[in-house]
Every structure is written in structure tokens, then in C-alpha cells.
Short mmCIF file of C-alpha atoms and ligand atoms in Angstrom, two decimals:
data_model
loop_
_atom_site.label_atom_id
_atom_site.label_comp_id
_atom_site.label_asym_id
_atom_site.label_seq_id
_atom_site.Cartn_x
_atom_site.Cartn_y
_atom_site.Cartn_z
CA UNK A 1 0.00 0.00 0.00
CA UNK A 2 1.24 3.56 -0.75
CA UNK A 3 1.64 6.23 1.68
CA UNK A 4 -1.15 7.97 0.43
CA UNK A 5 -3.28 5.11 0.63
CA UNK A 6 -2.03 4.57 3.85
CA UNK A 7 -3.25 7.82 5.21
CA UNK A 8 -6.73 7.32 3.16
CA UNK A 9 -7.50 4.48 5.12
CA UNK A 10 -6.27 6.07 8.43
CA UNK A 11 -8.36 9.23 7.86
CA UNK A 12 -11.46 7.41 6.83
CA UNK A 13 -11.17 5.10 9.57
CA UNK A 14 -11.48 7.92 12.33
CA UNK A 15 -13.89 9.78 10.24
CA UNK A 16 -16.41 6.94 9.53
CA UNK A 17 -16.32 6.11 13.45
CA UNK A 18 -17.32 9.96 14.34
CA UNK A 19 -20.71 10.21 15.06
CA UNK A 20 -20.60 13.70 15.61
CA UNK A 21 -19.40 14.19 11.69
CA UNK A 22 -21.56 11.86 10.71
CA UNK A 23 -24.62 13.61 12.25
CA UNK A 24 -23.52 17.26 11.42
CA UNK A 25 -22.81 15.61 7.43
CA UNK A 26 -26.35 14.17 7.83
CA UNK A 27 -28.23 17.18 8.97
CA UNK A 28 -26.94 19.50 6.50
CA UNK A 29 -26.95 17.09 3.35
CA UNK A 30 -30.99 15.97 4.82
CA UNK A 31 -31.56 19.80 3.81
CA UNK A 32 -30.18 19.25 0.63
CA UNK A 33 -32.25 16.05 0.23
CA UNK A 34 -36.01 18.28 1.29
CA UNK A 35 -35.43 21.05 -1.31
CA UNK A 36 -33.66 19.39 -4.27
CA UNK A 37 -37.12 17.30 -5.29
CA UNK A 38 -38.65 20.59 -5.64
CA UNK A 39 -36.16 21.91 -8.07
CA UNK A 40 -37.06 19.11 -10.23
CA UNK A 41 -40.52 20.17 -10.52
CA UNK A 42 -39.65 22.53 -13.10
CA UNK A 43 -38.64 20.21 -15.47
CA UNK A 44 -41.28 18.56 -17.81
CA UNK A 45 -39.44 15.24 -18.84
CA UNK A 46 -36.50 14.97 -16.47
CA UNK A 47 -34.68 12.39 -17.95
CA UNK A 48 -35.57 13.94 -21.47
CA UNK A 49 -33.52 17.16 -19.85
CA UNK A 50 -30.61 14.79 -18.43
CA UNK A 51 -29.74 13.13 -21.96
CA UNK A 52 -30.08 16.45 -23.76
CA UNK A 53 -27.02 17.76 -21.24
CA UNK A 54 -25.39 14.57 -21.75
CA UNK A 55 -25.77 15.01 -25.80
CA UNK A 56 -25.11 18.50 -25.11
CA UNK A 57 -21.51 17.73 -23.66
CA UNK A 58 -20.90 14.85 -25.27
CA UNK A 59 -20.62 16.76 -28.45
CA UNK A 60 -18.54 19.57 -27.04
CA UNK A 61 -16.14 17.20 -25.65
CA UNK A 62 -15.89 15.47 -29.18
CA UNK A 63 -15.68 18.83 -30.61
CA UNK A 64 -13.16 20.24 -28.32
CA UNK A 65 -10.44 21.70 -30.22
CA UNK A 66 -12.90 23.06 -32.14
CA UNK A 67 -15.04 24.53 -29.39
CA UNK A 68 -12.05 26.03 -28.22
CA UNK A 69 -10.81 27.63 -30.67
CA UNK A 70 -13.88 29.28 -31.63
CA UNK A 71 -14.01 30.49 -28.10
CA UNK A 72 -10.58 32.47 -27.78
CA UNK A 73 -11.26 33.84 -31.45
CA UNK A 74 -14.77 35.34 -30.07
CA UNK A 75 -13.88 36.19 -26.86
CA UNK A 76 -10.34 38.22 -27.82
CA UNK A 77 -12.69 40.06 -30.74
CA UNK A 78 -13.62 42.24 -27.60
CA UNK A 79 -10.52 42.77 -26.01
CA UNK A 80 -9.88 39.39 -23.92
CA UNK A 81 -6.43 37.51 -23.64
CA UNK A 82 -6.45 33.75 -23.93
CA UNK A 83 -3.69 31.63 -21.76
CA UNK A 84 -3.09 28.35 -22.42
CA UNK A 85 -1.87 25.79 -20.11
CA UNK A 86 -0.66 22.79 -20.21
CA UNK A 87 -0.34 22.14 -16.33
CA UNK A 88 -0.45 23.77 -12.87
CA UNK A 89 2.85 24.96 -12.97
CA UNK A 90 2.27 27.15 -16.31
CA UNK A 91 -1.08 28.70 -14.98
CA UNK A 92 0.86 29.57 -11.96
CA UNK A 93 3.25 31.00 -13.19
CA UNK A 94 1.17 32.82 -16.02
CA UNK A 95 -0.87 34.43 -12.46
CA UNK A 96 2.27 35.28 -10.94
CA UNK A 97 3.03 37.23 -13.86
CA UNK A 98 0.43 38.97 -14.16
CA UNK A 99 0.18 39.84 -10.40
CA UNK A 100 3.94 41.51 -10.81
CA UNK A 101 2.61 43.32 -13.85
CA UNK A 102 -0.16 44.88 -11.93
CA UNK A 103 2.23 45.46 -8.87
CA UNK A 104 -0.70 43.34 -7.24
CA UNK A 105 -0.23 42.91 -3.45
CA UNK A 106 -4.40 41.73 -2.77
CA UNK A 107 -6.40 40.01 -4.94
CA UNK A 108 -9.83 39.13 -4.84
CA UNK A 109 -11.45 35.39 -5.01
CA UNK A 110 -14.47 33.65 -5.42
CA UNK A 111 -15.02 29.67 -5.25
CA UNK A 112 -13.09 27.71 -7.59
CA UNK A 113 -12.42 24.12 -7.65
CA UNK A 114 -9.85 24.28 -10.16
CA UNK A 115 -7.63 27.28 -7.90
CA UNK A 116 -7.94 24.37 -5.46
CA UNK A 117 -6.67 22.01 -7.80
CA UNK A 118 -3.39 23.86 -8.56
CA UNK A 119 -2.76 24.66 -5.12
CA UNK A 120 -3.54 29.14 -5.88
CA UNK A 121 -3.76 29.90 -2.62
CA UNK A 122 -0.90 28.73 -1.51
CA UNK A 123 0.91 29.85 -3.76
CA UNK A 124 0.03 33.49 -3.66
CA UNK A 125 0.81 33.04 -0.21
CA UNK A 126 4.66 31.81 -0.67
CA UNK A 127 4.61 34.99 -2.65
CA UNK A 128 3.54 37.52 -0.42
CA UNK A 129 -0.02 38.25 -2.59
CA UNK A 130 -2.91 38.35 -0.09
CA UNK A 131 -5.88 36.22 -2.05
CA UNK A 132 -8.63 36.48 -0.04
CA UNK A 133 -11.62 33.90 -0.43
CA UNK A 134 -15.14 35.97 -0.81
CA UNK A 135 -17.77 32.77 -0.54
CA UNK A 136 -18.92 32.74 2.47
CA UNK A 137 -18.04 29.10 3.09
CA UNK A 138 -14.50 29.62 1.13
CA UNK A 139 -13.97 32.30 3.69
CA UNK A 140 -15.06 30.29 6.67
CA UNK A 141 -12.50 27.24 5.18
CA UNK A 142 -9.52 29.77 4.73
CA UNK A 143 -10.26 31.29 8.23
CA UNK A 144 -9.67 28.00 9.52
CA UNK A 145 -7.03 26.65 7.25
CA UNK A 146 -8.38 23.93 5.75
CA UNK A 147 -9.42 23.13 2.15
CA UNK A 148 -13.04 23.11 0.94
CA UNK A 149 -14.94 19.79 2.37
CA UNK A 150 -17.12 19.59 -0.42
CA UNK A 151 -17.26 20.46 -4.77
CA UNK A 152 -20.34 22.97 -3.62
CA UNK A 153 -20.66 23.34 -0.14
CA UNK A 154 -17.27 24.25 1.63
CA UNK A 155 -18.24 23.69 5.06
CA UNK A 156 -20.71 21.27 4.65
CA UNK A 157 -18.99 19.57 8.03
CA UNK A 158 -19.36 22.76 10.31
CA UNK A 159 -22.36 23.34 12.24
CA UNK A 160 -23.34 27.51 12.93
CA UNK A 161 -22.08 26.92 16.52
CA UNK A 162 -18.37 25.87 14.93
CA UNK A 163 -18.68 28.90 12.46
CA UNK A 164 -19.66 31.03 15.70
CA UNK A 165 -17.01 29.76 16.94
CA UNK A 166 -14.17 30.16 14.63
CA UNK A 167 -14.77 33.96 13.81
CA UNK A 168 -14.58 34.21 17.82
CA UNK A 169 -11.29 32.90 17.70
CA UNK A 170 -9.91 34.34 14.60
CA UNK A 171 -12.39 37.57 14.13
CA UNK A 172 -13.09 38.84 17.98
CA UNK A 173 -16.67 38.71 17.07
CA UNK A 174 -18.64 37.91 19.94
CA UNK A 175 -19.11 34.00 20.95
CA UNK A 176 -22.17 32.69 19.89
CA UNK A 177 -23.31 34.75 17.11
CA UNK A 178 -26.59 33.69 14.88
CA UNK A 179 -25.31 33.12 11.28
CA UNK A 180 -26.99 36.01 9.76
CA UNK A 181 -24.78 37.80 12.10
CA UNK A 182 -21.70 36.03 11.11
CA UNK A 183 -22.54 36.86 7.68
CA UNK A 184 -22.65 40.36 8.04
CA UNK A 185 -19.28 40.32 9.82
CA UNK A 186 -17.97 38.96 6.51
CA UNK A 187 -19.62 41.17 4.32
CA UNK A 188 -17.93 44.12 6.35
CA UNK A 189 -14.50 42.36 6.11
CA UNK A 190 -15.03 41.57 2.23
CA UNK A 191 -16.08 44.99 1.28
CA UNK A 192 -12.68 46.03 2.58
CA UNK A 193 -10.96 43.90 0.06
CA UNK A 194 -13.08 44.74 -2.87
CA UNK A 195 -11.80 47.89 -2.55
CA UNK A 196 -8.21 47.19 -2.16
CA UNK A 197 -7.75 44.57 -4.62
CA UNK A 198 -6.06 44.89 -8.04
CA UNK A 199 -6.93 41.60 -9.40
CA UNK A 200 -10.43 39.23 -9.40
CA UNK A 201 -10.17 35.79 -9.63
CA UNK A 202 -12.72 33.50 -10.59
CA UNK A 203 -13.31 30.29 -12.13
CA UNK A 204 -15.94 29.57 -14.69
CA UNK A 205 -19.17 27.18 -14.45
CA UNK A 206 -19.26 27.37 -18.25
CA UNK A 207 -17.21 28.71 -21.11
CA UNK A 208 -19.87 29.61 -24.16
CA UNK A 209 -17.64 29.10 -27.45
CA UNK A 210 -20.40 30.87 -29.62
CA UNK A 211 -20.15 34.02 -28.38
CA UNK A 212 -16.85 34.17 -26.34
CA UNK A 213 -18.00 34.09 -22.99
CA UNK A 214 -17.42 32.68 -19.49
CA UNK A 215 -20.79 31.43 -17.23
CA UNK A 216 -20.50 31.71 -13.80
CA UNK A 217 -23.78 31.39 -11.04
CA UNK A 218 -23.10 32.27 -7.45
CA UNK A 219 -25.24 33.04 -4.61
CA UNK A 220 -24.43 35.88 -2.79
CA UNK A 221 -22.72 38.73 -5.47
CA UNK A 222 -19.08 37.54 -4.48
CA UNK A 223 -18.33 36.75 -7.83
CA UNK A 224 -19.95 39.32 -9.87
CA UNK A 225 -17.77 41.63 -7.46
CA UNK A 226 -14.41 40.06 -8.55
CA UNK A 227 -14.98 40.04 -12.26
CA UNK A 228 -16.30 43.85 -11.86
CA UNK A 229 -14.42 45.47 -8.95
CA UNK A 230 -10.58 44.98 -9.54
CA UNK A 231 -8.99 46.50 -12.80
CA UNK A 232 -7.81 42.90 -14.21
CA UNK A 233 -9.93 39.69 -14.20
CA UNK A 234 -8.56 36.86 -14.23
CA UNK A 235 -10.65 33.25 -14.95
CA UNK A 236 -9.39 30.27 -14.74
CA UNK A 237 -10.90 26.89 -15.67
CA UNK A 238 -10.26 23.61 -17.33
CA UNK A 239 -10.76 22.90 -20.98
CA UNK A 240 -13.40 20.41 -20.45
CA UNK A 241 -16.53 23.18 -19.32
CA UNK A 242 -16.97 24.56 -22.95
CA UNK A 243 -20.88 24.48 -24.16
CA UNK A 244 -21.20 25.19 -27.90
CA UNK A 245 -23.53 28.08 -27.44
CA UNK A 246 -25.31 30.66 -25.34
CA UNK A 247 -28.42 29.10 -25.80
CA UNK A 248 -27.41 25.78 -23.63
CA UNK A 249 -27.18 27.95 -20.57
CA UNK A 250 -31.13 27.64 -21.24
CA UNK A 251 -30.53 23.80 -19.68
CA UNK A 252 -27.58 24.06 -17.92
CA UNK A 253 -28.58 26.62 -15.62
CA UNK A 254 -31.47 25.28 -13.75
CA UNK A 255 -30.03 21.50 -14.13
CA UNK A 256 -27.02 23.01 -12.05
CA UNK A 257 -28.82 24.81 -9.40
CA UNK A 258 -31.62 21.68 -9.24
CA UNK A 259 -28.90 19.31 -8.88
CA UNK A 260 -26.30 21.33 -7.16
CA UNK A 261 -28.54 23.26 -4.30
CA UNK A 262 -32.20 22.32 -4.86
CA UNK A 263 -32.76 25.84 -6.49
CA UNK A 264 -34.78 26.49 -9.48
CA UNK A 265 -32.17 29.00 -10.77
CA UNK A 266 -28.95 30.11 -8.87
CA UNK A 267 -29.14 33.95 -7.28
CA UNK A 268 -26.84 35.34 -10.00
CA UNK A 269 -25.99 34.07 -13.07
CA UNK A 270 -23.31 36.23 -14.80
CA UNK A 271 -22.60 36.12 -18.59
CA UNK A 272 -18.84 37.72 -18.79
CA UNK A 273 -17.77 38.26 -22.76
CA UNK A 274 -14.15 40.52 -21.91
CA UNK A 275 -13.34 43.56 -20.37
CA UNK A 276 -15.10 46.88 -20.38
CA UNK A 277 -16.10 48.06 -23.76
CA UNK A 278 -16.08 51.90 -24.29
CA UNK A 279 -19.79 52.22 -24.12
CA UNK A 280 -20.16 49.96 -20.82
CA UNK A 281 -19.74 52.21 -17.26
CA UNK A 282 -18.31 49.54 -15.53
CA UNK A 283 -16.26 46.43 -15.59
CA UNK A 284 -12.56 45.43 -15.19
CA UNK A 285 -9.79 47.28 -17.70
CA UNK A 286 -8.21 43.92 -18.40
CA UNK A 287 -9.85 40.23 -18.63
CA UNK A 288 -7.67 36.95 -19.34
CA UNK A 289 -9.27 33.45 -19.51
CA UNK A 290 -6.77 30.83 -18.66
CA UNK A 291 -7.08 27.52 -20.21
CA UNK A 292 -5.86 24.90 -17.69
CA UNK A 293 -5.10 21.38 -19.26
CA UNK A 294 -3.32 19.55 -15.96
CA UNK A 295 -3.92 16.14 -17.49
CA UNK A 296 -7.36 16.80 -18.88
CA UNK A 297 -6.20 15.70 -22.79
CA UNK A 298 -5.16 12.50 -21.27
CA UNK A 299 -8.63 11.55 -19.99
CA UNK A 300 -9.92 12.91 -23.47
CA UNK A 301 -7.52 10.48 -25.37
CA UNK A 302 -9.52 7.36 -23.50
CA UNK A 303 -12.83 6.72 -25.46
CA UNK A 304 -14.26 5.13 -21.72
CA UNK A 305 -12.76 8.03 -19.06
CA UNK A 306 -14.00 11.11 -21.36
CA UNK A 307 -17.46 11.20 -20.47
CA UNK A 308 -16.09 11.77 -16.75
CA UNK A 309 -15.63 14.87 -18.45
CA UNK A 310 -19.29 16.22 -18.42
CA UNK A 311 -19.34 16.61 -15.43
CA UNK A 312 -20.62 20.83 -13.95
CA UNK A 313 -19.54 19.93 -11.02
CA UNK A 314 -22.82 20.08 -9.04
CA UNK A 315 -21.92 17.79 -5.76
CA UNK A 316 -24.89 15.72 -6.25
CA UNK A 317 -22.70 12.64 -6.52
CA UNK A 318 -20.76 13.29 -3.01
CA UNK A 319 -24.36 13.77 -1.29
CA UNK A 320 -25.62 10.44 -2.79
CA UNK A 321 -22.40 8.81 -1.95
CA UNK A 322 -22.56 6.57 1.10
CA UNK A 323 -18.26 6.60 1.62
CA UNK A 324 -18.84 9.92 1.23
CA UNK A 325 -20.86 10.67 3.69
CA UNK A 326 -18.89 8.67 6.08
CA UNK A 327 -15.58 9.47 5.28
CA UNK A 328 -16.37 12.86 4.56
CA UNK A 329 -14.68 15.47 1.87
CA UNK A 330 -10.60 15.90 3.33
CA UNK A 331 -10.07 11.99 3.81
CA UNK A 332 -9.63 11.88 0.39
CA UNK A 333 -6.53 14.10 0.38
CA UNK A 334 -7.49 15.61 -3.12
CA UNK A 335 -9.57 18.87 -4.48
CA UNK A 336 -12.65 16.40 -6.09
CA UNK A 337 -13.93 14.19 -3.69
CA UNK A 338 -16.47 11.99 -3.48
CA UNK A 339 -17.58 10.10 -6.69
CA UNK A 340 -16.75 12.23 -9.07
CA UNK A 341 -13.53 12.85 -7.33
CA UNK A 342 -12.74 8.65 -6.89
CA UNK A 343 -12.86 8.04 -10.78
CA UNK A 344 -11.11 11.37 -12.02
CA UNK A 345 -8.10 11.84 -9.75
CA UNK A 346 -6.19 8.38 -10.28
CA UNK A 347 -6.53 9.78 -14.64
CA UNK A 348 -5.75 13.12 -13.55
CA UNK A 349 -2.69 12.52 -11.52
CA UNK A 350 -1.61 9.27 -11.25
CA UNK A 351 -3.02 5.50 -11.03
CA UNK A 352 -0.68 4.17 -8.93
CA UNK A 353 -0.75 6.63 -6.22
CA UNK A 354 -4.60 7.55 -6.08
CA UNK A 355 -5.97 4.25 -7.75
CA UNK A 356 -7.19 3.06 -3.91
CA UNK A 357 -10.17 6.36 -4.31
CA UNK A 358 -11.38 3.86 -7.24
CA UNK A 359 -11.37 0.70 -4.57
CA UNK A 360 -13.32 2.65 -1.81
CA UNK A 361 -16.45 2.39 -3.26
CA UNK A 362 -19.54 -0.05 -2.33
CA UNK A 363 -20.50 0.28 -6.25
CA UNK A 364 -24.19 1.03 -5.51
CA UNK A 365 -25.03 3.05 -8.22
CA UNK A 366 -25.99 5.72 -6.70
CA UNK A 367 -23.93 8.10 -8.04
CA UNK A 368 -25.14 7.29 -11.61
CA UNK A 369 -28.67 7.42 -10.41
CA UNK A 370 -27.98 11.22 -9.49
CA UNK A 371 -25.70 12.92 -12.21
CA UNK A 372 -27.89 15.54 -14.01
CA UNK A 373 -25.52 14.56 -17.10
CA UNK A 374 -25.87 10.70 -16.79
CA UNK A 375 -22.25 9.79 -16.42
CA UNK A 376 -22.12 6.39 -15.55
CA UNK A 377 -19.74 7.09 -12.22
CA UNK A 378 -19.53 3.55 -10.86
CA UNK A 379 -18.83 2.06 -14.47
CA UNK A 380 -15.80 4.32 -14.14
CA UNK A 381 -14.61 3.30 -10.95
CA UNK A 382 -14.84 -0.30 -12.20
CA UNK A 383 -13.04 0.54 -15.15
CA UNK A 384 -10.02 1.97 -13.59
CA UNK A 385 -10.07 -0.82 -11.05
CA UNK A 386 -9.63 -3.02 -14.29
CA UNK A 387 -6.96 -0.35 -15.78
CA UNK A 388 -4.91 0.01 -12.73
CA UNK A 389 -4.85 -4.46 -12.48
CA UNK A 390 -3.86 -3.87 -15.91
CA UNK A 391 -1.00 -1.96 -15.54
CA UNK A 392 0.67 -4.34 -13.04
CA UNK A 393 -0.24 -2.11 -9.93
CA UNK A 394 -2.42 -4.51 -8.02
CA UNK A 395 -0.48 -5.72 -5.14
CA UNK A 396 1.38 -9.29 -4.77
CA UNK A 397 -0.60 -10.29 -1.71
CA UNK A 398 -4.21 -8.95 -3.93
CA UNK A 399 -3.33 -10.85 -6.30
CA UNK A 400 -2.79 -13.96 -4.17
CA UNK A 401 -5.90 -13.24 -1.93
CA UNK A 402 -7.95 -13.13 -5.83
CA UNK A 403 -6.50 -16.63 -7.10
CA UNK A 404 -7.03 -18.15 -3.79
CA UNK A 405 -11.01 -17.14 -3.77
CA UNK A 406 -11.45 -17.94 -6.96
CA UNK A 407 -9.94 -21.20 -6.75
CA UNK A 408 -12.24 -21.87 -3.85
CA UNK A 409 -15.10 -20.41 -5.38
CA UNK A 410 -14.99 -22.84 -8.35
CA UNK A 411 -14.86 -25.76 -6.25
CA UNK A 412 -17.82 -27.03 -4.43
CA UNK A 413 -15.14 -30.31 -2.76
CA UNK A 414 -13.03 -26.74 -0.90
CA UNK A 415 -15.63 -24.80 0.02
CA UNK A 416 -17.02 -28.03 1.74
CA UNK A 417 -14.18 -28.46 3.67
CA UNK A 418 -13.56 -28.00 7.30
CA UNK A 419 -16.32 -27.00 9.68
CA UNK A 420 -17.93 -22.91 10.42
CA UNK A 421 -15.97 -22.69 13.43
CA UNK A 422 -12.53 -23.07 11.59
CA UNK A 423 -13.71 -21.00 8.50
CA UNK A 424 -14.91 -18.37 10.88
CA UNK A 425 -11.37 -18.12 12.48
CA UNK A 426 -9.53 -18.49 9.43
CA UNK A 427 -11.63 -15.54 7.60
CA UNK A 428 -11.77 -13.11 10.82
CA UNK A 429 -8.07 -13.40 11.32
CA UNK A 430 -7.32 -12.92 7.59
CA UNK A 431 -9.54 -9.87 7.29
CA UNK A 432 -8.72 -7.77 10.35
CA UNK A 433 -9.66 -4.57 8.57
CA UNK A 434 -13.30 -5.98 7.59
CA UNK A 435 -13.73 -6.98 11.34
CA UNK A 436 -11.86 -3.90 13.30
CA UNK A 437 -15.42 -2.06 12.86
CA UNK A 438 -17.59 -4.87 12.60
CA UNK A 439 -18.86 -8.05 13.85
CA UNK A 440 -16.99 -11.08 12.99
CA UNK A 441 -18.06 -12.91 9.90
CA UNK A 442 -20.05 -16.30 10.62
CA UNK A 443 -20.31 -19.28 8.61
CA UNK A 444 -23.10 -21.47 8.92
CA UNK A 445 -22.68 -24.86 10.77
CA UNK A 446 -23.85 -26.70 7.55
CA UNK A 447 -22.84 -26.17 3.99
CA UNK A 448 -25.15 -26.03 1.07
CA UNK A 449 -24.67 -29.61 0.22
CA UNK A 450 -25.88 -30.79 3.88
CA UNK A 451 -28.33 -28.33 3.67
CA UNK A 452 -29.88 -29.42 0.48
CA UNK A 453 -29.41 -33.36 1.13
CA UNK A 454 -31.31 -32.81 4.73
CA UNK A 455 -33.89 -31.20 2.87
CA UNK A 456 -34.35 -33.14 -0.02
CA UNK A 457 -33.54 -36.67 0.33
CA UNK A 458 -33.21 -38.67 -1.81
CA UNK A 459 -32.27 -36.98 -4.54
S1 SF4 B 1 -20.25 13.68 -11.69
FE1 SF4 B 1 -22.37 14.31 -12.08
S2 SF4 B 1 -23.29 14.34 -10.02
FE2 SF4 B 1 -21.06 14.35 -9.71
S3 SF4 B 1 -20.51 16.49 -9.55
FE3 SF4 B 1 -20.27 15.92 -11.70
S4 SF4 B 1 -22.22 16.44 -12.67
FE4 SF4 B 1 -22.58 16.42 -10.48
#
């Protein structure tokens, strides 16, 4: 076992035994569960919607170059820049340029999965740029120093008391504060940094190749603040969230905010096409969309992995997901958890160090059941269970474990053999890890041949 799988399993085993995370994970994702049927409503044919998304993306993904192309040709017709990465390290340093450009010593954030992915924050920090989070639950996660917990919901695992708590501790509020409270002590704090920053950065929920603009829906104006505060907006996002045209955003839209909140539509839905125009009163003086690779192509190259590429990233898949909700969000050491998370980061990154995400799944399904764009999650966690056997990567004592059960399996003369109370032994002491949290297995006294000739003799 790697080190990293090492830790998984160490991390998931005290957070699956926590009853208090488990009833704080419970409580907040049971609200998610009341309003999310609702958002459904608005749909006439549901399914009809879900395979129209799935169409929808499944073209632009086959399309992608294309898509692309047409995107950075409409979007620098009104003044935009284009970047192109090819990994973290590029769109890094691409930021970092820019922020020394601008003499930038604050910038301005709001949620973004893929800043998490290449590690922004920290990296501002190692270079002296203050990037301050503006979500509300980004803010909350940065005020405490962790990463986000969830694709959507940042602090999904804090409860209002911890929140009251933690901006007692790092903000002097007073203890105990309600959260509307708490959320106007933000706003205060935020406002400040509006003000002061030089640079917005944002990610994108969409990038519209037909007219040359980035999508992005938000809840509480933190967003449309960075793109239209600072003098230079920056966006960055991966390749894979192009839509062919405006007119999707028709779907995608209230798919997103059904599946990702239980909303009929997000608050705000911003439609960002470049920088100020000469006729426009407000807006940043610079806009640059950086187009983040980090492995992406790769998954694109494999005819199976690419539809893992639909995905918008709405969290319905962690909520649904039984490890999940047991492990919780920062036992997977990663930026994507949960389902979505399990089957992309081992393609992403690397197989042999992140294929165990793939293993820690029970397979039920219900991750497929849930994706508004139908990708068939636990079909791609089998699949790079099969890939990462493949490659040579299983271990020597899997391997052994495999030919022994199957060998077994096939024979009805072994599995007859010896009596319950020696199977029982021999299986509990072999699997120690199945039996650390749970009741011994127990073989029956009889077999099925006893069984059946007690009950049908004769035959
Ligand atoms: S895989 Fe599907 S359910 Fe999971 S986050 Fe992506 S779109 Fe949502």
C-alpha cells in the first residue's frame, strides 16, 4: 500500500467512526435532500432534460479543439487575452506574472475548484499576494485553514455553533453569534478587500464558445464583485466546461442549481464576454481566460474516461455517496472528492498513487442514479479498477488473496471443507480490517450440500 493510501485508510477510519461528523454531514446534506425534489418540478421530462445535457456535452467534448478555438477567437474580438496551459505549474506562473505586472499585493477570489486544484492559494501566499476567499463558506474554510470539504458546499462539516465559533477565535466577534450575524461580519470584512484589490479571480461554471464568454452562477454577489471590482480579471478553468452556445445555458442553468442546491435557478448568473467596452460604465480594464489542461487531454484520449468529463460539477454525486458521507470530503486528500472525485483523480494525476479512491467504493449506483448529465460514475470506478490491475499495480498479496477465492469459489469439494468454526477463524483473522469495525463474519454450521441433502432426500 502507498503512503497515500495509507493515510486514506487512516483518515477514513477515524472519520467513519465519528458520530458527531456523521450527524452534522447528515443534517446539513438531509436539507439538501427536502429542497432538491422541488427543483425538479420545473422540469417537464427529467430524464428527457438529463440526456439532452449529456448530448449536449458529449458533443462539445468530441468537438473540443474546435469549441475552443472558436471560443478564444470570439472572446479576444472584444478585447480578452487567452492563456493556455498545459499544467499547474504554467497557470501559476502565467498568475504570478500577471500579479507583478499589476504590482498586485491583494487580490480578490471567489469559489473555484480548479484554484484548489493547482494549489492558488498557496501559492500566492509563498509569494507575499494576499488572495482572499469571498464565498462565504470559502472564507469560513480559509479562516480556519483547511481546504473546501465539499465540490459545492465548503463547510458542509461545520455546524453555525463551529462557524460562531471560529470567527470568535480568529475575528473577535462575539461568541455565539446567529449566522446572519456572522454573515454580516464577513460582508464588512469583504467589502474592505473589494476595494483594495487589483486583481479578481474566478473560475468559470461554463465557457460559451459561440459568443466568447465565461458562465458563472453564485449566490451571494461575491463573484460578480471580482470580475467587476478589480482592474484585471482573471478566470481560470479547465478545458473540459466549454458548451457550444449561449443558448445551452437555457438547460444548464437550472439542471445546475436543481442538482447542485435544490434551487430552481442560482441567485446570479453572470454572462462575462471581456473587459469593459467603451460604451459599458463599468467592468474590469483587463480580462484573461486561462485555459488549464493539468492532465485533462489524457482523460480525453480514452474513449471510456471522457465522459467523466461532463461533469458541472454540481456535488450531487458526493451527497448520494454513502463513503462519502462517512468518510467525509478531506479523507480523500485531493480537491474532487467523493464520486466524481474517486474516478477522475487516479486519470488526472496518477493511477498508482490515487488508484485506492477507485477501490473505496460499495458500487451502488448511486452516483449514476444522481448525475444531471448521466455519467455512468460507478462504471468508471470499475473501469479503472480493471486499468490500474492492468497496468501491473495490483499488489502481490491482492493478487494472491484473488487466485485463492477464486480457486475456492470454483470448487464445491473446498468450500465443503472444514467446519464454520474453523472458516470463521480463518476468515476473521485474515480480514482484520473488515472486522476492526464490525462483527466477525459467521459461517453457517452446515454447507449447502448438507443443507440441500437434509432437505431433499433422496435426490
Ligand atoms: S459527476 Fe455528475 S453528479 Fe457528480 S458532480 Fe459531476 S455532474 Fe454532479
Amino acid at each position: 500500500m502507498t503512503e497515500r493510501a495509507s493515510t486514506f485508510v487512516a483518515k477514513s477510519t477515524v472519520k467513519a467512526t465519528d458520530l458527531e461528523h456523521r450527524r452534522k454531514i447528515n443534517f446539513n446534506i438531509s436539507k439538501y435532500n427536502a429542497v432538491v425534489p422541488q427543483g425538479k418540478i420545473q422540469f417537464e421530462d427529467l430524464p428527457l432534460a438529463r440526456q439532452r445535457a449529456k448530448n449536449i456535452k458529449w458533443k462539445a467534448l468530441e468537438t473540443l479543439d474546435h469549441q475552443l478555438e472558436a471560443f478564444e477567437s470570439n472572446f479576444t474580438k472584444r478585447g480578452g487575452k487567452v492563456i493556455w496551459a498545459e499544467n499547474a505549474e504554467e497557470a501559476l506562473d502565467e498568475i504570478y506574472r500577471i500579479c507583478r505586472e499589476k504590482n498586485c499585493r491583494t487580490i480578490v477570489k471567489s469559489k473555484s475548484m480548479v484554484t484548489e486544484e493547482i494549489h492558488l492559494n498557496k501559492f500566492l501566499k509563498e509569494k507575499e499576494i494576499e488572495s482572499v476567499e469571498t464565498d462565504l463558506g470559502e472564507y469560513i474554510q480559509q479562516l480556519d485553514d483547511e481546504p473546501p470539504y465539499h465540490i459545492v458546499t465548503p463547510a458542509m462539516h461545520k455546524s453555525k455553533e463551529d462557524v460562531a465559533k471560529l470567527f470568535y477565535e480568529k475575528l473577535n466577534t462575539p461568541p455565539h453569534l446567529s449566522p446572519e450575524k456572522l454573515t454580516q461580519v464577513a460582508r464588512v470584512k469583504l467589502r474592505e478587500k473589494f476595494i483594495q484589490a487589483e486583481i479578481g479571480i474566478t473560475g468559470a461554471n461554463f465557457i460559451i464558445a459561440d459568443t466568447g464568454s465565461i458562465a458563472i452562477s453564485e449566490n451571494e454577489g461575491n463573484a460578480r464583485l471580482s470580475c467587476s471590482f478589480p482592474k484585471t480579471h482573471i478566470v481560470i478553468t479547465g478545458i473540459e466546461k466549454v458548451i457550444p452556445s449561449l443558448t445551452d445555458l437555457a438547460l444548464f442553468w437550472p439542471l445546475l442549481a436543481t442538482y447542485g442546491t435544490g434551487q430552481k435557478l442560482t441567485v446570479y448568473n453572470s454572462i462575462v464576454s471581456g473587459p469593459r467596452q467603451p460604451n459599458e460604465p463599468d467592468g474590469p480594464d483587463e480580462m484573461i481566460v486561462i485555459l488549464l489542461d493539468n492532465g485533462r487531454t489524457g482523460i480525453l484520449e480514452n474513449e471510456v474516461m471522457r465522459e467523466s468529463l461532463y461533469c458541472i460539477r454540481c456535488g450531487a454525486c458526493l451527497n448520494a455517496c454513502p463513503v462519502y458521507k462517512n468518510i467525509g470530503g478531506h479523507s480523500y486528500g485531493t480537491a474532487y472528492s467523493g464520486p466524481i472525485g474517486s474516478v477522475i483523480t487516479p486519470q488526472l494525476k496518477d493511477m498508482q498513487e490515487w488508484k485506492h479512491l477507485s477501490f473505496a467504493s460499495s458500487l451502488c449506483g448511486n452516483c449514476t442514479e444522481v448525475c444531471p448529465v448521466r455519467i455512468n460514475l460507478h462504471e468508471l470506478l470499475l473501469y479503472n479498477r480493471a486499468e490500474s490491475v492492468e497496468q501491473g499495480k495490483a499488489t502481490f498479496n491482492e493478487k494472491l488473496a484473488w487466485k485463492i477465492w477464486k480457486r475456492t469459489s470454483l470448487s464445491r469439494r473446498l468450500m465443503n471443507m472444514g467446519n464454520s468454526s474453523i472458516k470463521n477463524w480463518m476468515v476473521n483473522k485474515l480480514f482484520k480490517g473488515w472486522s476492526a469495525n464490525r462483527s466477525d463474519l459467521q459461517f453457517p454450521s452446515k454447507t449447502f450440500n448438507q443443507l440441500w441433502k437434509e432437505r431433499n432426500p433422496g435426490t
